[in-house]
Amino acid sequence: LGRGDVSRLFYPYFVSTPLRLSDNDGFMHVNNAVYYSCFDTASVLFMERECPGEFGVHAALKPFIAASSCEFLRPMVVPQILSVDTGVSIIKLGRSSCTYKFGLFPPRSDVATAVGTFVHVWTDASGRSTEIPAPVRAAYERIFKADAGEVVEEPELCVVHAIRRFGDVTVSWL
């Protein structure tokens, strides 16, 4: 494929997730939603392990997924694949947000079956963007891929609006 993000070497951090037969869909391959679940699990476990006390239900500041994407490169099928390794890196790092890059790898495979992204915007209790907490920024910097992204300047204020009835998310920069 000629892309660095499909190689296991691109990712400095990994989380292994078991797959279940029920993860297959009607076409007998792993359902697309499971890919996103692996991304979410990897980002949460990264935060819990690398930033203890800075993340969770009782934390004053929380990351909000403002955008996500997934490129499905090859199907995964349970039971041929019983677990997946989710590679994690940060490819953009701003004042109040970061972009995660994920790669899903079957065990013993160096080529991703899918790659995706999450944009996390850090918010306070009112839903307004806020600066990434220093311990979290330090953890992000440890897995930041300098050749894949850049530290970016952001507008001073971001208000995150979640429209639950349609499942849409809108981010407004003020």
PDB file of C-alpha atoms in Angstrom:
ATOM      1  CA  LEU A   1       0.000   0.000   0.000  1.00  0.00           C
ATOM      2  CA  GLY A   2       3.026   2.281   0.296  1.00  0.00           C
ATOM      3  CA  ARG A   3       1.753   4.143   3.395  1.00  0.00           C
ATOM      4  CA  GLY A   4       3.587   4.333   6.687  1.00  0.00           C
ATOM      5  CA  ASP A   5       0.397   4.206   8.753  1.00  0.00           C
ATOM      6  CA  VAL A   6      -0.386   0.648   7.644  1.00  0.00           C
ATOM      7  CA  SER A   7       2.867  -0.647   9.176  1.00  0.00           C
ATOM      8  CA  ARG A   8       3.108  -1.863  12.761  1.00  0.00           C
ATOM      9  CA  LEU A   9       6.328   0.171  13.022  1.00  0.00           C
ATOM     10  CA  PHE A  10       4.347   3.431  12.736  1.00  0.00           C
ATOM     11  CA  TYR A  11       2.710   2.931  16.139  1.00  0.00           C
ATOM     12  CA  PRO A  12       4.608   3.321  19.423  1.00  0.00           C
ATOM     13  CA  TYR A  13       1.787   2.044  21.686  1.00  0.00           C
ATOM     14  CA  PHE A  14      -0.437  -1.054  21.432  1.00  0.00           C
ATOM     15  CA  VAL A  15      -3.557  -2.406  23.127  1.00  0.00           C
ATOM     16  CA  SER A  16      -4.688  -5.987  22.479  1.00  0.00           C
ATOM     17  CA  THR A  17      -8.436  -6.642  22.303  1.00  0.00           C
ATOM     18  CA  PRO A  18     -10.103 -10.074  22.127  1.00  0.00           C
ATOM     19  CA  LEU A  19     -12.679 -10.620  19.387  1.00  0.00           C
ATOM     20  CA  ARG A  20     -15.807 -12.760  19.753  1.00  0.00           C
ATOM     21  CA  LEU A  21     -17.788 -14.760  17.243  1.00  0.00           C
ATOM     22  CA  SER A  22     -20.669 -12.340  17.851  1.00  0.00           C
ATOM     23  CA  ASP A  23     -18.458  -9.526  16.466  1.00  0.00           C
ATOM     24  CA  ASN A  24     -19.068 -10.926  12.972  1.00  0.00           C
ATOM     25  CA  ASP A  25     -21.884  -9.381  10.968  1.00  0.00           C
ATOM     26  CA  GLY A  26     -24.263 -10.962   8.469  1.00  0.00           C
ATOM     27  CA  PHE A  27     -21.496 -11.056   5.858  1.00  0.00           C
ATOM     28  CA  MET A  28     -19.352 -13.132   8.236  1.00  0.00           C
ATOM     29  CA  HIS A  29     -16.644 -10.559   8.819  1.00  0.00           C
ATOM     30  CA  VAL A  30     -16.050  -8.302  11.808  1.00  0.00           C
ATOM     31  CA  ASN A  31     -18.706  -5.585  11.924  1.00  0.00           C
ATOM     32  CA  ASN A  32     -17.541  -2.032  11.188  1.00  0.00           C
ATOM     33  CA  ALA A  33     -18.685  -0.829  14.625  1.00  0.00           C
ATOM     34  CA  VAL A  34     -16.206  -3.224  16.253  1.00  0.00           C
ATOM     35  CA  TYR A  35     -13.330  -1.380  14.548  1.00  0.00           C
ATOM     36  CA  TYR A  36     -14.461   1.870  16.187  1.00  0.00           C
ATOM     37  CA  SER A  37     -14.858   0.052  19.495  1.00  0.00           C
ATOM     38  CA  CYS A  38     -11.222  -1.072  19.261  1.00  0.00           C
ATOM     39  CA  PHE A  39     -10.143   2.534  18.598  1.00  0.00           C
ATOM     40  CA  ASP A  40     -12.170   3.783  21.565  1.00  0.00           C
ATOM     41  CA  THR A  41     -10.886   1.034  23.878  1.00  0.00           C
ATOM     42  CA  ALA A  42      -7.290   1.791  22.899  1.00  0.00           C
ATOM     43  CA  SER A  43      -7.633   5.539  23.509  1.00  0.00           C
ATOM     44  CA  VAL A  44      -9.338   5.002  26.893  1.00  0.00           C
ATOM     45  CA  LEU A  45      -6.793   2.415  28.053  1.00  0.00           C
ATOM     46  CA  PHE A  46      -3.934   4.643  26.906  1.00  0.00           C
ATOM     47  CA  MET A  47      -5.336   7.502  28.991  1.00  0.00           C
ATOM     48  CA  GLU A  48      -6.024   5.298  32.039  1.00  0.00           C
ATOM     49  CA  ARG A  49      -2.561   3.719  31.960  1.00  0.00           C
ATOM     50  CA  GLU A  50      -0.456   6.717  30.988  1.00  0.00           C
ATOM     51  CA  CYS A  51      -2.356   9.505  32.804  1.00  0.00           C
ATOM     52  CA  PRO A  52      -3.725   8.004  36.031  1.00  0.00           C
ATOM     53  CA  GLY A  53      -6.018  10.421  37.825  1.00  0.00           C
ATOM     54  CA  GLU A  54      -6.322  12.771  34.831  1.00  0.00           C
ATOM     55  CA  PHE A  55      -9.043  10.852  33.057  1.00  0.00           C
ATOM     56  CA  GLY A  56     -12.331   9.281  34.018  1.00  0.00           C
ATOM     57  CA  VAL A  57     -15.849   9.912  35.185  1.00  0.00           C
ATOM     58  CA  HIS A  58     -14.819  12.180  38.060  1.00  0.00           C
ATOM     59  CA  ALA A  59     -12.146  14.179  36.203  1.00  0.00           C
ATOM     60  CA  ALA A  60     -12.829  17.917  35.891  1.00  0.00           C
ATOM     61  CA  LEU A  61     -11.722  17.980  32.237  1.00  0.00           C
ATOM     62  CA  LYS A  62     -12.739  15.398  29.669  1.00  0.00           C
ATOM     63  CA  PRO A  63     -11.858  14.604  26.061  1.00  0.00           C
ATOM     64  CA  PHE A  64     -14.713  14.730  23.577  1.00  0.00           C
ATOM     65  CA  ILE A  65     -14.535  12.903  20.230  1.00  0.00           C
ATOM     66  CA  ALA A  66     -15.177  15.713  17.759  1.00  0.00           C
ATOM     67  CA  ALA A  67     -14.402  13.676  14.626  1.00  0.00           C
ATOM     68  CA  SER A  68     -13.567  10.110  13.672  1.00  0.00           C
ATOM     69  CA  SER A  69     -12.692   8.137  10.569  1.00  0.00           C
ATOM     70  CA  CYS A  70     -11.841   4.604   9.509  1.00  0.00           C
ATOM     71  CA  GLU A  71     -10.386   3.156   6.326  1.00  0.00           C
ATOM     72  CA  PHE A  72     -11.212  -0.536   5.999  1.00  0.00           C
ATOM     73  CA  LEU A  73      -8.295  -2.116   4.137  1.00  0.00           C
ATOM     74  CA  ARG A  74      -8.970  -5.845   4.544  1.00  0.00           C
ATOM     75  CA  PRO A  75     -11.765  -7.765   6.258  1.00  0.00           C
ATOM     76  CA  MET A  76     -11.219  -9.507   9.578  1.00  0.00           C
ATOM     77  CA  VAL A  77     -13.092 -12.744  10.292  1.00  0.00           C
ATOM     78  CA  VAL A  78     -13.665 -14.457  13.640  1.00  0.00           C
ATOM     79  CA  PRO A  79     -12.625 -17.262  14.391  1.00  0.00           C
ATOM     80  CA  GLN A  80      -9.659 -16.929  11.986  1.00  0.00           C
ATOM     81  CA  ILE A  81      -8.627 -13.859  14.028  1.00  0.00           C
ATOM     82  CA  LEU A  82      -9.313 -14.139  17.761  1.00  0.00           C
ATOM     83  CA  SER A  83      -7.786 -10.846  18.843  1.00  0.00           C
ATOM     84  CA  VAL A  84      -6.562  -7.595  17.340  1.00  0.00           C
ATOM     85  CA  ASP A  85      -3.684  -5.323  18.307  1.00  0.00           C
ATOM     86  CA  THR A  86      -4.624  -1.655  18.083  1.00  0.00           C
ATOM     87  CA  GLY A  87      -1.640   0.579  17.418  1.00  0.00           C
ATOM     88  CA  VAL A  88      -1.898   4.122  18.793  1.00  0.00           C
ATOM     89  CA  SER A  89      -0.046   7.315  17.896  1.00  0.00           C
ATOM     90  CA  ILE A  90      -0.726  11.044  18.045  1.00  0.00           C
ATOM     91  CA  ILE A  91      -0.331  12.787  14.687  1.00  0.00           C
ATOM     92  CA  LYS A  92      -1.491  16.325  15.568  1.00  0.00           C
ATOM     93  CA  LEU A  93      -1.172  18.094  18.860  1.00  0.00           C
ATOM     94  CA  GLY A  94      -2.758  21.453  19.557  1.00  0.00           C
ATOM     95  CA  ARG A  95      -3.580  23.598  22.572  1.00  0.00           C
ATOM     96  CA  SER A  96      -6.903  21.913  23.353  1.00  0.00           C
ATOM     97  CA  SER A  97      -7.069  18.971  20.953  1.00  0.00           C
ATOM     98  CA  CYS A  98      -5.113  16.107  19.495  1.00  0.00           C
ATOM     99  CA  THR A  99      -5.566  13.681  16.633  1.00  0.00           C
ATOM    100  CA  TYR A 100      -5.062  10.014  17.358  1.00  0.00           C
ATOM    101  CA  LYS A 101      -4.046   7.642  14.552  1.00  0.00           C
ATOM    102  CA  PHE A 102      -4.954   3.975  14.991  1.00  0.00           C
ATOM    103  CA  GLY A 103      -3.989   0.824  13.130  1.00  0.00           C
ATOM    104  CA  LEU A 104      -5.670  -2.555  13.631  1.00  0.00           C
ATOM    105  CA  PHE A 105      -3.355  -5.567  13.298  1.00  0.00           C
ATOM    106  CA  PRO A 106      -4.127  -9.253  13.538  1.00  0.00           C
ATOM    107  CA  PRO A 107      -1.592 -11.015  15.783  1.00  0.00           C
ATOM    108  CA  ARG A 108       1.723 -11.691  14.040  1.00  0.00           C
ATOM    109  CA  SER A 109       0.800  -9.360  11.171  1.00  0.00           C
ATOM    110  CA  ASP A 110       2.808  -6.247  10.365  1.00  0.00           C
ATOM    111  CA  VAL A 111       0.162  -4.887   7.964  1.00  0.00           C
ATOM    112  CA  ALA A 112      -2.984  -3.158   9.232  1.00  0.00           C
ATOM    113  CA  THR A 113      -6.446  -4.370   8.313  1.00  0.00           C
ATOM    114  CA  ALA A 114      -7.773  -0.850   9.017  1.00  0.00           C
ATOM    115  CA  VAL A 115      -6.495   2.594   9.958  1.00  0.00           C
ATOM    116  CA  GLY A 116      -8.467   5.371  11.578  1.00  0.00           C
ATOM    117  CA  THR A 117      -8.445   8.612  13.508  1.00  0.00           C
ATOM    118  CA  PHE A 118     -10.113  10.302  16.457  1.00  0.00           C
ATOM    119  CA  VAL A 119      -9.935  14.023  17.174  1.00  0.00           C
ATOM    120  CA  HIS A 120     -10.171  14.568  20.920  1.00  0.00           C
ATOM    121  CA  VAL A 121     -11.078  18.071  22.097  1.00  0.00           C
ATOM    122  CA  TRP A 122     -10.554  18.621  25.815  1.00  0.00           C
ATOM    123  CA  THR A 123     -13.539  20.292  27.453  1.00  0.00           C
ATOM    124  CA  ASP A 124     -14.507  21.674  30.842  1.00  0.00           C
ATOM    125  CA  ALA A 125     -17.829  21.031  32.618  1.00  0.00           C
ATOM    126  CA  SER A 126     -19.576  23.664  30.473  1.00  0.00           C
ATOM    127  CA  GLY A 127     -18.524  21.961  27.226  1.00  0.00           C
ATOM    128  CA  ARG A 128     -16.046  24.682  26.272  1.00  0.00           C
ATOM    129  CA  SER A 129     -12.650  23.676  25.008  1.00  0.00           C
ATOM    130  CA  THR A 130      -9.802  23.979  27.433  1.00  0.00           C
ATOM    131  CA  GLU A 131      -6.074  23.458  27.397  1.00  0.00           C
ATOM    132  CA  ILE A 132      -4.903  19.844  27.441  1.00  0.00           C
ATOM    133  CA  PRO A 133      -3.802  19.063  31.019  1.00  0.00           C
ATOM    134  CA  ALA A 134       0.015  19.042  31.354  1.00  0.00           C
ATOM    135  CA  PRO A 135       0.319  15.326  32.364  1.00  0.00           C
ATOM    136  CA  VAL A 136      -1.910  14.345  29.431  1.00  0.00           C
ATOM    137  CA  ARG A 137       0.099  16.503  27.012  1.00  0.00           C
ATOM    138  CA  ALA A 138       3.280  14.790  28.253  1.00  0.00           C
ATOM    139  CA  ALA A 139       1.717  11.369  27.545  1.00  0.00           C
ATOM    140  CA  TYR A 140       0.617  12.515  24.078  1.00  0.00           C
ATOM    141  CA  GLU A 141       4.109  13.801  23.346  1.00  0.00           C
ATOM    142  CA  ARG A 142       5.569  10.359  24.158  1.00  0.00           C
ATOM    143  CA  ILE A 143       3.598   8.811  21.273  1.00  0.00           C
ATOM    144  CA  PHE A 144       3.618  11.843  18.954  1.00  0.00           C
ATOM    145  CA  LYS A 145       4.804  11.060  15.420  1.00  0.00           C
ATOM    146  CA  ALA A 146       6.694  14.205  14.435  1.00  0.00           C
ATOM    147  CA  ASP A 147       6.951  13.071  10.819  1.00  0.00           C
ATOM    148  CA  ALA A 148       3.205  12.397  10.580  1.00  0.00           C
ATOM    149  CA  GLY A 149       1.768  15.582  11.974  1.00  0.00           C
ATOM    150  CA  GLU A 150       2.622  18.823  13.634  1.00  0.00           C
ATOM    151  CA  VAL A 151       1.952  20.849  16.721  1.00  0.00           C
ATOM    152  CA  VAL A 152      -0.737  23.259  15.616  1.00  0.00           C
ATOM    153  CA  GLU A 153      -2.051  26.553  16.867  1.00  0.00           C
ATOM    154  CA  GLU A 154      -5.775  26.605  17.522  1.00  0.00           C
ATOM    155  CA  PRO A 155      -8.394  29.298  18.024  1.00  0.00           C
ATOM    156  CA  GLU A 156      -8.832  30.407  21.609  1.00  0.00           C
ATOM    157  CA  LEU A 157     -12.267  28.922  22.123  1.00  0.00           C
ATOM    158  CA  CYS A 158     -14.132  25.878  20.913  1.00  0.00           C
ATOM    159  CA  VAL A 159     -17.701  25.081  21.904  1.00  0.00           C
ATOM    160  CA  VAL A 160     -18.720  21.472  21.382  1.00  0.00           C
ATOM    161  CA  HIS A 161     -22.375  20.858  20.561  1.00  0.00           C
ATOM    162  CA  ALA A 162     -23.697  17.313  20.627  1.00  0.00           C
ATOM    163  CA  ILE A 163     -26.990  16.786  18.837  1.00  0.00           C
ATOM    164  CA  ARG A 164     -28.012  13.471  20.350  1.00  0.00           C
ATOM    165  CA  ARG A 165     -31.245  12.848  18.469  1.00  0.00           C
ATOM    166  CA  PHE A 166     -29.395  12.448  15.177  1.00  0.00           C
ATOM    167  CA  GLY A 167     -26.061  11.313  16.584  1.00  0.00           C
ATOM    168  CA  ASP A 168     -24.343  14.233  14.836  1.00  0.00           C
ATOM    169  CA  VAL A 169     -21.565  16.262  16.373  1.00  0.00           C
ATOM    170  CA  THR A 170     -20.782  19.826  15.416  1.00  0.00           C
ATOM    171  CA  VAL A 171     -17.696  21.696  16.563  1.00  0.00           C
ATOM    172  CA  SER A 172     -17.931  25.474  16.330  1.00  0.00           C
ATOM    173  CA  TRP A 173     -14.748  27.521  16.527  1.00  0.00           C
ATOM    174  CA  LEU A 174     -15.343  30.961  18.029  1.00  0.00           C
TER     175      LEU A 174
END
